[in-house]
Coordinates of N, CA and C in Angstrom, one line a residue:
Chain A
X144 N 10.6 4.7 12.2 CA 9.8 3.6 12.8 C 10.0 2.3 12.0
X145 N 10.2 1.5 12.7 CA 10.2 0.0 11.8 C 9.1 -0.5 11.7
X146 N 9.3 -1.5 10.8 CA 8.0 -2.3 9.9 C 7.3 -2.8 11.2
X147 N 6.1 -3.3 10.8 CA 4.7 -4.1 11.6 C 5.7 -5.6 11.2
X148 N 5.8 -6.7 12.4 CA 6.0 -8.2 12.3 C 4.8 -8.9 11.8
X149 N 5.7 -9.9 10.9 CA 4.7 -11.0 10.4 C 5.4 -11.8 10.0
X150 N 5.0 -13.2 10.4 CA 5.7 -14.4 9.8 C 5.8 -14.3 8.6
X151 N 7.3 -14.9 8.3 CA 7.6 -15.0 6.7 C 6.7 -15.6 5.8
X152 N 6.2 -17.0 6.4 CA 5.7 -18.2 5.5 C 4.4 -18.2 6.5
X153 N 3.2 -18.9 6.0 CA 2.0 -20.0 7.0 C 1.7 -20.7 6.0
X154 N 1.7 -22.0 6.1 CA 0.6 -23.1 4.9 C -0.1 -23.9 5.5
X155 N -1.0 -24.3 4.9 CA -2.5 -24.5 4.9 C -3.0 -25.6 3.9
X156 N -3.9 -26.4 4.5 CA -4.1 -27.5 3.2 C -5.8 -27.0 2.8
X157 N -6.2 -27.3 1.3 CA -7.4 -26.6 1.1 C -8.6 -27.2 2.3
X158 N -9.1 -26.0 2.9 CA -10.3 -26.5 3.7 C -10.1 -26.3 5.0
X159 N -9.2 -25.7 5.1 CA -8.2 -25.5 6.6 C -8.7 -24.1 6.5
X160 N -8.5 -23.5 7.9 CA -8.0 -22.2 8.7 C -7.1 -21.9 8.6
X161 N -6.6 -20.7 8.5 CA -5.1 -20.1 8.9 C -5.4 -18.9 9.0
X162 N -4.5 -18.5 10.3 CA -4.3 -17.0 10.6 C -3.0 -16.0 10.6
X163 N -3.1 -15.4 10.0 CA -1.5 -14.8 10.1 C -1.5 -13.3 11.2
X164 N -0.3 -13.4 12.0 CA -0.5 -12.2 12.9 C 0.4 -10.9 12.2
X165 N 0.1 -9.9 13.1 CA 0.7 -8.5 12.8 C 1.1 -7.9 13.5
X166 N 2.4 -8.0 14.2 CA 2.8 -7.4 15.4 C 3.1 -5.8 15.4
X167 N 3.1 -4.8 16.4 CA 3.4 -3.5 16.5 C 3.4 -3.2 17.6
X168 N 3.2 -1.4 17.8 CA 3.5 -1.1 19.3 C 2.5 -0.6 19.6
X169 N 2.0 0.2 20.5 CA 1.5 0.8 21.5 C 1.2 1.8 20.2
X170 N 2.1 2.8 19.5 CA 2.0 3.8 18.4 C 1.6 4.2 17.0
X171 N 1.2 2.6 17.0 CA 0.7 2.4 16.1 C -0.9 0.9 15.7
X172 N -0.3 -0.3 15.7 CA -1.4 -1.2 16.0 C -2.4 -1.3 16.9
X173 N -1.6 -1.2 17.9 CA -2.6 -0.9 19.3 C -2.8 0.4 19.8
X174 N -2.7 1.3 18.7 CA -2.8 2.9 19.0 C -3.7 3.0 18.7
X175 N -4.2 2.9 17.1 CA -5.7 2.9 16.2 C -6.4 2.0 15.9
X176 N -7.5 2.0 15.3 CA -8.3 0.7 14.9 C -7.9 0.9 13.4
X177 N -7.1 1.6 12.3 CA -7.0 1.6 11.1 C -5.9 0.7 10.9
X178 N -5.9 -0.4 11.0 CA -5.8 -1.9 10.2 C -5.9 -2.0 9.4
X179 N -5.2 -2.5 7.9 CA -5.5 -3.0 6.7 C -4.6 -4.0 6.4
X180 N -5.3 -5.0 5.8 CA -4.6 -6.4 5.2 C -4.3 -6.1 3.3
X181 N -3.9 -6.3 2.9 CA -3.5 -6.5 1.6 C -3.6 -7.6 0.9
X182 N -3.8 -8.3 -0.3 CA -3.4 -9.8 -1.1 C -2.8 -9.5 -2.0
X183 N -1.4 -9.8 -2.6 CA -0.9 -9.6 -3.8 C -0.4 -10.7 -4.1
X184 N -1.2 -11.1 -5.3 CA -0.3 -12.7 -6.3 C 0.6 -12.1 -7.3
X185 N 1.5 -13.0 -7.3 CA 2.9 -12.5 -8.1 C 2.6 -12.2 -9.1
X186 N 3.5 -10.6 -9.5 CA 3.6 -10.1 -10.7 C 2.3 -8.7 -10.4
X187 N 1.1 -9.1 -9.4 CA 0.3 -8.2 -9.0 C -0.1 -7.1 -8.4
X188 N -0.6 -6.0 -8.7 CA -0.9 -5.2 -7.7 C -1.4 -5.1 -6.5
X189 N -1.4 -5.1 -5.3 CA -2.0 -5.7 -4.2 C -3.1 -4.9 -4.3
X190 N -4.3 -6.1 -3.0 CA -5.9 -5.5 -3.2 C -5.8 -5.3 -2.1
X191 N -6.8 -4.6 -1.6 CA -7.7 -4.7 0.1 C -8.1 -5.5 0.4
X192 N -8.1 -5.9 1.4 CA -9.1 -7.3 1.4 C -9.9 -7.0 2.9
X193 N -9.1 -6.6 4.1 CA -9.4 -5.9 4.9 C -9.2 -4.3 5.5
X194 N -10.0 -3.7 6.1 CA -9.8 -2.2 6.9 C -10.6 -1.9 7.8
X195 N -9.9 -1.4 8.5 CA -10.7 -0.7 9.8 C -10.3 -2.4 10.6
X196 N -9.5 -2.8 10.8 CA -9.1 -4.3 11.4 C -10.0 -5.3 11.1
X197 N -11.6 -5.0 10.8 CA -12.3 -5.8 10.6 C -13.4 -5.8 9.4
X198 N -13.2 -4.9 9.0 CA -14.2 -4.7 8.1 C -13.7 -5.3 6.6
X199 N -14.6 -5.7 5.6 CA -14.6 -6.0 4.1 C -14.9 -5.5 3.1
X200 N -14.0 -4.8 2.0 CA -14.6 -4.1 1.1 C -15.5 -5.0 0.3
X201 N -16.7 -4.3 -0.5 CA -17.1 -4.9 -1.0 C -16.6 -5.8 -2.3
X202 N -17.2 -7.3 -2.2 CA -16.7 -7.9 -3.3 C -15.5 -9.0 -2.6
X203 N -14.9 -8.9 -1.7 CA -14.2 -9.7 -1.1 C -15.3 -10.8 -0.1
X204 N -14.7 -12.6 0.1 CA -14.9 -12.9 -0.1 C -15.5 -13.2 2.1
X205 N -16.3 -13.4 2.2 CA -16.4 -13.6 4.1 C -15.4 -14.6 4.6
X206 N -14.7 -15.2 3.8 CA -13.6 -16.1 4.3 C -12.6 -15.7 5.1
X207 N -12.6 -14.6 4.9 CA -11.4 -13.5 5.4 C -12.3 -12.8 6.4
X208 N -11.1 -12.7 7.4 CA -11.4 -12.0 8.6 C -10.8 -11.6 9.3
X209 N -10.8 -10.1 9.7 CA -9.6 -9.3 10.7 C -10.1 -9.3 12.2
X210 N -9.0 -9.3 12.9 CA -9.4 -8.7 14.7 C -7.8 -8.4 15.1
X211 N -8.1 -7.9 16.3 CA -6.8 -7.2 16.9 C -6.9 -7.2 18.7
X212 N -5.6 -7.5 19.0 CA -5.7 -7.2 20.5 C -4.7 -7.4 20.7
X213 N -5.0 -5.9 21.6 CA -3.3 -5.2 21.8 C -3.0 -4.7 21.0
X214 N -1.1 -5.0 20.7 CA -0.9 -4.8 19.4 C -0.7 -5.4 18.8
X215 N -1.3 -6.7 18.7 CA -1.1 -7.8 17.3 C -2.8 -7.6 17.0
X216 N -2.5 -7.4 15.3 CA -4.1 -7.8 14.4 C -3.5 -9.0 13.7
X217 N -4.6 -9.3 13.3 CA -4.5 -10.7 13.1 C -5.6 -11.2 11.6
X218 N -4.8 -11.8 10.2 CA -5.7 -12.0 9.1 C -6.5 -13.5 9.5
X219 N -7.4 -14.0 9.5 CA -8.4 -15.6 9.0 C -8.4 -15.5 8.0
X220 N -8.2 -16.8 7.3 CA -8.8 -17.1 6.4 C -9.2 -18.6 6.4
X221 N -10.5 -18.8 5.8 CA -11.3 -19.9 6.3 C -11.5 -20.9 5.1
X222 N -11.6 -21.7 5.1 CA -11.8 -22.5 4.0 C -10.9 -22.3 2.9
X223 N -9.8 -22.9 3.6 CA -8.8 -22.3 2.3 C -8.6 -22.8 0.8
X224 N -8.5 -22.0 -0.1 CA -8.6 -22.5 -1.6 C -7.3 -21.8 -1.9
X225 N -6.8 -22.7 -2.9 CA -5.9 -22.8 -3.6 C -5.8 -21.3 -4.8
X226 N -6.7 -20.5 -4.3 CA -6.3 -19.3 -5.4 C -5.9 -18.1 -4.3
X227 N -6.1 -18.7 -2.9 CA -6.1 -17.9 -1.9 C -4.3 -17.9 -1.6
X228 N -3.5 -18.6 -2.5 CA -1.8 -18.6 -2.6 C -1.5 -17.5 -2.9
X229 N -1.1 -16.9 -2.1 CA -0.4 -15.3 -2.4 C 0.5 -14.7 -1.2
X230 N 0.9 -14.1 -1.3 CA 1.5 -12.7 -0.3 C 0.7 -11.7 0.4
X231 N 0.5 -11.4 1.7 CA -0.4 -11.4 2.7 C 0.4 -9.9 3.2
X232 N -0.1 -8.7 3.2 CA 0.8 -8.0 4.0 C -0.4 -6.6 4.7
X233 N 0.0 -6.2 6.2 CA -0.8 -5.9 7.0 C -0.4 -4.5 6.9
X234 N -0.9 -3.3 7.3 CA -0.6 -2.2 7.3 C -1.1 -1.4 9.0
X235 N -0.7 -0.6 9.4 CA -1.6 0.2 10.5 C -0.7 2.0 10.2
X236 N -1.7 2.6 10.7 CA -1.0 4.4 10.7 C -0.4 4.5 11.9
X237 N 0.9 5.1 12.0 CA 1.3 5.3 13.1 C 1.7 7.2 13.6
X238 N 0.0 7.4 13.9 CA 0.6 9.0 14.0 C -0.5 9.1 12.7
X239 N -0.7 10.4 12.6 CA -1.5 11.2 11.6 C -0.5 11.1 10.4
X240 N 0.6 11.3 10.5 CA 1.2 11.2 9.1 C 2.2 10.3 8.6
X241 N 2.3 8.8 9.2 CA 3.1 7.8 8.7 C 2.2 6.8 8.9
X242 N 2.4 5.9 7.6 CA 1.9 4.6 7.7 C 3.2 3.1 7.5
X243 N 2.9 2.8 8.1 CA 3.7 1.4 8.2 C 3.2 0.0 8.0
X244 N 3.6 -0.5 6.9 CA 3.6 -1.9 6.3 C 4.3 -3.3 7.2
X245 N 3.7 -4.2 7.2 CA 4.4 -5.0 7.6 C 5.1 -6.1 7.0
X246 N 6.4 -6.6 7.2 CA 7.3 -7.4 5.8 C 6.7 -8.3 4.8
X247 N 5.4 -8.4 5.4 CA 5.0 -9.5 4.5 C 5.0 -11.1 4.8
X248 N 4.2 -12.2 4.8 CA 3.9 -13.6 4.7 C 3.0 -14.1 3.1
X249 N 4.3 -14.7 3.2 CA 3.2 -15.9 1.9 C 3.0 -17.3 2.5
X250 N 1.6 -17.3 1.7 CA 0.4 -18.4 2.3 C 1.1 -19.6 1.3
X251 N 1.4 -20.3 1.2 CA 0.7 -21.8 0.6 C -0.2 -22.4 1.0
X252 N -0.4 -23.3 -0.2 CA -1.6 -23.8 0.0 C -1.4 -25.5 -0.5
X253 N -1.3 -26.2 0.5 CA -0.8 -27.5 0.1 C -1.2 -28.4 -0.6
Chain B
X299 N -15.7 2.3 -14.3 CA -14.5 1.6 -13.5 C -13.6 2.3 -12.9
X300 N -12.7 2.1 -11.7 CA -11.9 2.8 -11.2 C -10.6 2.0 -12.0
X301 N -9.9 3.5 -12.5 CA -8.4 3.2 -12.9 C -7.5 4.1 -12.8
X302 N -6.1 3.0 -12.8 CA -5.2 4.0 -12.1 C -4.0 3.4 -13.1
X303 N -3.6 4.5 -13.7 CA -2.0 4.1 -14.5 C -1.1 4.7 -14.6
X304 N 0.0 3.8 -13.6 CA 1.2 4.6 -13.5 C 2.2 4.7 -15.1
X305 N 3.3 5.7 -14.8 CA 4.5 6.0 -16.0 C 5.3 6.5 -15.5
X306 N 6.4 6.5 -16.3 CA 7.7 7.5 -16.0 C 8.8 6.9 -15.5
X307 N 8.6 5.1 -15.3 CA 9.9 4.8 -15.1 C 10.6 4.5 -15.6
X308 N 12.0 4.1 -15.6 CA 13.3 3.7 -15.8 C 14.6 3.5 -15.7
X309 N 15.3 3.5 -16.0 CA 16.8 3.1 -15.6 C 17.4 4.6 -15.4
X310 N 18.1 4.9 -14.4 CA 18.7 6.0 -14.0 C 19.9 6.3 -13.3
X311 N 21.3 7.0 -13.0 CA 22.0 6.8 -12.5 C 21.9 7.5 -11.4
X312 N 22.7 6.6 -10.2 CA 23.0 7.6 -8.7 C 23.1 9.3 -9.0
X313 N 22.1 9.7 -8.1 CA 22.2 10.9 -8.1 C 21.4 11.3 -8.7
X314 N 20.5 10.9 -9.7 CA 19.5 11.3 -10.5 C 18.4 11.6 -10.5
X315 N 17.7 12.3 -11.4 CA 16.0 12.9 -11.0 C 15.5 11.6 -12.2
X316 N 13.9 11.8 -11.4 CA 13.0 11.1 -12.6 C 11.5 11.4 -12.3
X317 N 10.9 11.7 -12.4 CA 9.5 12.0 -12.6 C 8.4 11.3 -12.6
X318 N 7.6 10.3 -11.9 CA 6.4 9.4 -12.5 C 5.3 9.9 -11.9
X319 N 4.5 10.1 -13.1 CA 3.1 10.0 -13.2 C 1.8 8.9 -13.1
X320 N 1.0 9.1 -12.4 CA -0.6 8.4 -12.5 C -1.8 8.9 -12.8
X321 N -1.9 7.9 -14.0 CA -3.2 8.8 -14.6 C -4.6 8.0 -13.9
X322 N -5.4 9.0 -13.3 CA -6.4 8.4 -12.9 C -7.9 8.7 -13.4
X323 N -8.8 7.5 -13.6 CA -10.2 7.8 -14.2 C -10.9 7.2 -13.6
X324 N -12.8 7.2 -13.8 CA -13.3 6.6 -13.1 C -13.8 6.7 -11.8
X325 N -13.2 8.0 -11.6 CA -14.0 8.1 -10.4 C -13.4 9.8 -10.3
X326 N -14.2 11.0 -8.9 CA -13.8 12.4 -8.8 C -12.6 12.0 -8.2
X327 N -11.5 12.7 -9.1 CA -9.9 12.5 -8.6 C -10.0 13.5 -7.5
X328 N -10.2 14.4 -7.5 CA -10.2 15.8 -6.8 C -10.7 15.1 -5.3
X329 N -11.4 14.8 -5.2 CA -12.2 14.4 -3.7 C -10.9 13.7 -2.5
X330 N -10.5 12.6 -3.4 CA -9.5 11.5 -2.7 C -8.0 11.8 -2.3
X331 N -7.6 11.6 -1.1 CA -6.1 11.6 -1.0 C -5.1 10.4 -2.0
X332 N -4.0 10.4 -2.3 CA -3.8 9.4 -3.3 C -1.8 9.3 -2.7
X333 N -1.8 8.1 -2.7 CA -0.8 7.7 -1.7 C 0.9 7.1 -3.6
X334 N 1.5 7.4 -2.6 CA 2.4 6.3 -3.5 C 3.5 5.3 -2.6
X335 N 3.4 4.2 -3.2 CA 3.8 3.3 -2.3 C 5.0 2.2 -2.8
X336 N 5.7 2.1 -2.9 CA 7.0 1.3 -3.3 C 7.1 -0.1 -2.9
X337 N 7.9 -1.2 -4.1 CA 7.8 -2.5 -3.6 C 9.3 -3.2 -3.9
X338 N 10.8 -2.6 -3.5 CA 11.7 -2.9 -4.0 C 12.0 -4.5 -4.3
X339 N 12.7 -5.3 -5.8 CA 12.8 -6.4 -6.5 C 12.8 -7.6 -4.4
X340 N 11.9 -8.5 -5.3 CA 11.6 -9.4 -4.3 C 11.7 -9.0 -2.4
X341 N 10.6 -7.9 -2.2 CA 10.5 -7.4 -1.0 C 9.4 -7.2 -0.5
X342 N 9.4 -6.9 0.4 CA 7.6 -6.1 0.9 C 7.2 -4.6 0.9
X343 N 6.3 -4.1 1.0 CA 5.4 -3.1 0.5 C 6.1 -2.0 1.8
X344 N 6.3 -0.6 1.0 CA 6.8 0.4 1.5 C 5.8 1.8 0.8
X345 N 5.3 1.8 2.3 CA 4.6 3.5 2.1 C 5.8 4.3 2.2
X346 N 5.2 5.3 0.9 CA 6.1 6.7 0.5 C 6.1 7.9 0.8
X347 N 4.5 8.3 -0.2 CA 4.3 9.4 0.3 C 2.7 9.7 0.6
X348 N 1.7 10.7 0.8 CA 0.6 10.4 0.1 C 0.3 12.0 0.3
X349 N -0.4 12.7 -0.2 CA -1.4 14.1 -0.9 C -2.9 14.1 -0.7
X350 N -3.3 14.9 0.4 CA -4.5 14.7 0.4 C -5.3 15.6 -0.6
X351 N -6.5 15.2 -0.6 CA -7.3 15.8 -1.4 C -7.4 17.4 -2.3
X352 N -7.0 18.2 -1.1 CA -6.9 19.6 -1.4 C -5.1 20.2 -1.1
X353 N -4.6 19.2 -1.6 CA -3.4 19.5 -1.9 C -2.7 20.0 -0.7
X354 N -3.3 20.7 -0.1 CA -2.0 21.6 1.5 C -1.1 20.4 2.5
X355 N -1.9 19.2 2.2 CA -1.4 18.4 2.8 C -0.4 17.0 2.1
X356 N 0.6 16.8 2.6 CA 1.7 16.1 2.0 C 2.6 15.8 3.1
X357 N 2.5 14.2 2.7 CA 3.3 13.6 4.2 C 4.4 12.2 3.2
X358 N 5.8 12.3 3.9 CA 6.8 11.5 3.0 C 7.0 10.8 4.3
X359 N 7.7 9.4 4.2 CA 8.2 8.2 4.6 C 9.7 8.8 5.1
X360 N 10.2 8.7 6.1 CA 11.2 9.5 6.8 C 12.8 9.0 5.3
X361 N 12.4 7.9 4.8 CA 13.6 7.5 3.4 C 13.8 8.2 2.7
X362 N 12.5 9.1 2.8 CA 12.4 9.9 1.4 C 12.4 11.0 1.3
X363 N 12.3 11.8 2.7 CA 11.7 13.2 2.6 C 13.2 13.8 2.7
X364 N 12.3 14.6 2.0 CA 13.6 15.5 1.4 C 14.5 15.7 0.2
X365 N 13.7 14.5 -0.9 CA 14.2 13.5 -1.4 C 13.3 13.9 -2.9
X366 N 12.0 13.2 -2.7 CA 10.9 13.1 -2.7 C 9.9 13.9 -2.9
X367 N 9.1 14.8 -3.9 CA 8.2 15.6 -3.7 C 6.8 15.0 -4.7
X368 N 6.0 14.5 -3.8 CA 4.1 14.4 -4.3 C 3.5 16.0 -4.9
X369 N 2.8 15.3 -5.5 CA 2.0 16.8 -6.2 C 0.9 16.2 -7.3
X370 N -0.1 16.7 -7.3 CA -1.0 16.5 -8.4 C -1.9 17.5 -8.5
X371 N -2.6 17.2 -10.1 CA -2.8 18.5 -11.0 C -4.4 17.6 -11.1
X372 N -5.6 18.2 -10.6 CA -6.9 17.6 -10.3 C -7.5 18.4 -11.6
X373 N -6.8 19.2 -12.4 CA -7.4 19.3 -13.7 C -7.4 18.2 -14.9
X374 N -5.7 17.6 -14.4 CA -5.5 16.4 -15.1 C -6.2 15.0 -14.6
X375 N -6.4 15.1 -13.5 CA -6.8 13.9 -12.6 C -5.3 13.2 -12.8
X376 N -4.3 13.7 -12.1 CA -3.1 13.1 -12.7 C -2.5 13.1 -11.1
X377 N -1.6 12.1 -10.9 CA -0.5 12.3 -9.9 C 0.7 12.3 -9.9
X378 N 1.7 13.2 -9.5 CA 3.2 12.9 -9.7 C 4.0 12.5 -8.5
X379 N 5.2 12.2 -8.8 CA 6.0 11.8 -7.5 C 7.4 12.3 -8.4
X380 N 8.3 13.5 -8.0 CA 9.5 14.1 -8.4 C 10.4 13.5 -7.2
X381 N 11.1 13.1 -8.2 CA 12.3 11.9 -7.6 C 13.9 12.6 -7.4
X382 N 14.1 12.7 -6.5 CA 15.6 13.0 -6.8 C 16.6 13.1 -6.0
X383 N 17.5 12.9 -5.7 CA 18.9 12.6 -5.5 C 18.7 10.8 -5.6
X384 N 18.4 10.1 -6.7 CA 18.2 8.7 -6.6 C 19.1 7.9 -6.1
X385 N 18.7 6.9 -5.0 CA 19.9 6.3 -4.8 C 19.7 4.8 -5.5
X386 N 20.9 3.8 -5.1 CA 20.3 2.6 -5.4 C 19.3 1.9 -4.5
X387 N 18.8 2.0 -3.6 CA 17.9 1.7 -2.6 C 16.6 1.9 -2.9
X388 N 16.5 2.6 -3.8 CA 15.3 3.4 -3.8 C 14.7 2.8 -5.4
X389 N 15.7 1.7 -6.1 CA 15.0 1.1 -7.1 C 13.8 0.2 -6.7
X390 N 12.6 0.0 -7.4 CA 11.4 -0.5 -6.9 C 10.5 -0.5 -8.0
X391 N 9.5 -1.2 -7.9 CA 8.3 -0.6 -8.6 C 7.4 0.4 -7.5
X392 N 7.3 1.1 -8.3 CA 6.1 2.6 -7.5 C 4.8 1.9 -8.6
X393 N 4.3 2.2 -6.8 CA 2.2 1.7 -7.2 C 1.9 2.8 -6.9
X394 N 0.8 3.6 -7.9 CA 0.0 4.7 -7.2 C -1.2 4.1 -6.1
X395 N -1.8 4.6 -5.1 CA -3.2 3.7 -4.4 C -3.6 5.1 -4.3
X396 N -4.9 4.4 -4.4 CA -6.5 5.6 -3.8 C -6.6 5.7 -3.0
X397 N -7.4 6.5 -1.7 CA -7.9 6.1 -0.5 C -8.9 5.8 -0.6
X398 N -9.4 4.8 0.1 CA -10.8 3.5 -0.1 C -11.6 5.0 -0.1
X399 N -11.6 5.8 1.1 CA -12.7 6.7 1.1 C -11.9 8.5 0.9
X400 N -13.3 9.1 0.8 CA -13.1 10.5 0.5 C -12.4 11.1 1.3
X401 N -13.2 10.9 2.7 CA -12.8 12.0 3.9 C -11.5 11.6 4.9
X402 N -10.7 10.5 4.3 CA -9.5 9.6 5.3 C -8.5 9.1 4.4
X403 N -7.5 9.2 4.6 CA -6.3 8.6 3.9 C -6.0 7.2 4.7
X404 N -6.7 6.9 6.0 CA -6.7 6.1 7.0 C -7.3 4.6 6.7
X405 N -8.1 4.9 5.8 CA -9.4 3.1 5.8 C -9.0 2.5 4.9
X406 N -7.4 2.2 4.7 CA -7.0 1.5 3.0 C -7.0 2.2 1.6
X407 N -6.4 1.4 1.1 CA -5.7 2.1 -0.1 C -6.5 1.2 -1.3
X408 N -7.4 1.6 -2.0 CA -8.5 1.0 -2.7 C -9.0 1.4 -4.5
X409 N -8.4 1.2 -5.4 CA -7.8 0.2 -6.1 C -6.1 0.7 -5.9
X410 N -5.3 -0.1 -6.6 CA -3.7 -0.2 -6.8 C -3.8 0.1 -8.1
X411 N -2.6 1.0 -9.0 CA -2.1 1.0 -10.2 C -1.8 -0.3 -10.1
X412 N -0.9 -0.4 -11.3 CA 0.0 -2.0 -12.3 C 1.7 -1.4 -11.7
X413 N 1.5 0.1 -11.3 CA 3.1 -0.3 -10.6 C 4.1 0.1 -12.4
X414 N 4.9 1.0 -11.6 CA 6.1 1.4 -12.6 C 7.7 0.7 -11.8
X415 N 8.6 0.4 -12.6 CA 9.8 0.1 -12.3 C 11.0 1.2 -12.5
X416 N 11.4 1.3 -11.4 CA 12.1 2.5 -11.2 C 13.7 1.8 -10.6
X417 N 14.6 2.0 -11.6 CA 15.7 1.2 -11.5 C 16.6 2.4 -11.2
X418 N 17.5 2.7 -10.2 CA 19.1 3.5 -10.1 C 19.8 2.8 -10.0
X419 N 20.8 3.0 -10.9 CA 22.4 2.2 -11.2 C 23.0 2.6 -12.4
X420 N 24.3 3.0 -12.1 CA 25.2 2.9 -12.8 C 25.5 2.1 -13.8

């Protein structure tokens, strides 16, 4: 199975919106609601930031926000700050026993 | 606190075995499935393998299987990933991840190790 699509790059100037999509198929994105976004700043371990397509672990920030339709999910993020510069990467299960990542987008923040 | 620390990497040649461990604390290791996940030098995030909670269950990334054997020891609260026939493809850092929750491997991967570097080459 190949990777979930996502733009390489999005930027953003602080205070802006931006949303980055997550493309897949039928087998997976648009198969389940188990969606998960990621943030990893260089050199870092990535966090959760989103799951279940829309939901927030605790401690993360309401700026961020998941939805999906079809097969593209889709990250917000609102009010953009400048610590919000990182690498953005989306996940969905495809099937009970594979999960698949998607290539990845990095945010700037202008 | 929830912690997770991976070991066991390093430089190895084609064809080679290598072994890395995650030591986990902080929370009942026994309950959670615990995934391992790869990030080859300047790329994006590659699910591996992951082990659910009571062990009978074990699912590999079609790269790897066969390749590749998950296992953990819940007396240790420890996790392994037995590496072998290495190729060069397969150099990366390995992150161990938790599952956010008990009963699902499915709702995210909730905290990340610091990630080991696992280099093949001649």
């Amino acid at each position: 199975q190949s990777a979930l699509t996502q733009p390489a790059s999005v930027s953003g100037s602080p205070g802006q919106s931006i949303t980055i999509s997550c493309t897949g198929t039928s087998s997976d994105v648009g198969g389940y609601d188990y969606v998960s976004w990621y943030q990893q700043h260089p050199g870092k371990a990535p966090k959760l930031i989103i799951y279940d397509v829309s939901n927030r672990p605790s401690g993360v920030s309401n700026r961020f926000s998941g939805s999906k339709s079809g097969n593209t999910a889709s990250l917000t993020i609102s009010g953009l700050q400048a610590e919000d510069e990182a690498d953005y990467y989306c996940s969905s299960h495809a099937g009970s026993t594979t999960l698949l990542f998607g290539g990845g987008t990095k945010l700037t923040v202008l | 606190e929830v912690q997770l620390e991976e070991s066991g990497g390093g430089l190895v040649q084609p064809g080679g075995s290598l072994r890395l461990s995650c030591a986990a604390s902080g929370f009942t290791f026994s309950i959670y499935a615990m995934n391992w996940v790869r990030q080859a030098p300047g790329k994006g995030l590659e699910w591996v393998s992951v082990i659910g909670a009571s062990v009978s269950v074990t699912y590999y990334a079609d790269s790897v299987k066969g390749r590749f054997t998950i296992s953990r020891d819940n007396s240790k609260n420890t996790l392994y990933l037995q590496m072998q026939s290495l190729r060069a493809e397969d150099t990366a850092v390995y992150y161990c991840a938790k599952a956010q929750y008990s009963a699902t491997w499915k709702r995210g991967f909730d905290p990340w190790g610091q990630g080991t570097l696992v280099t093949v080459s001649s």
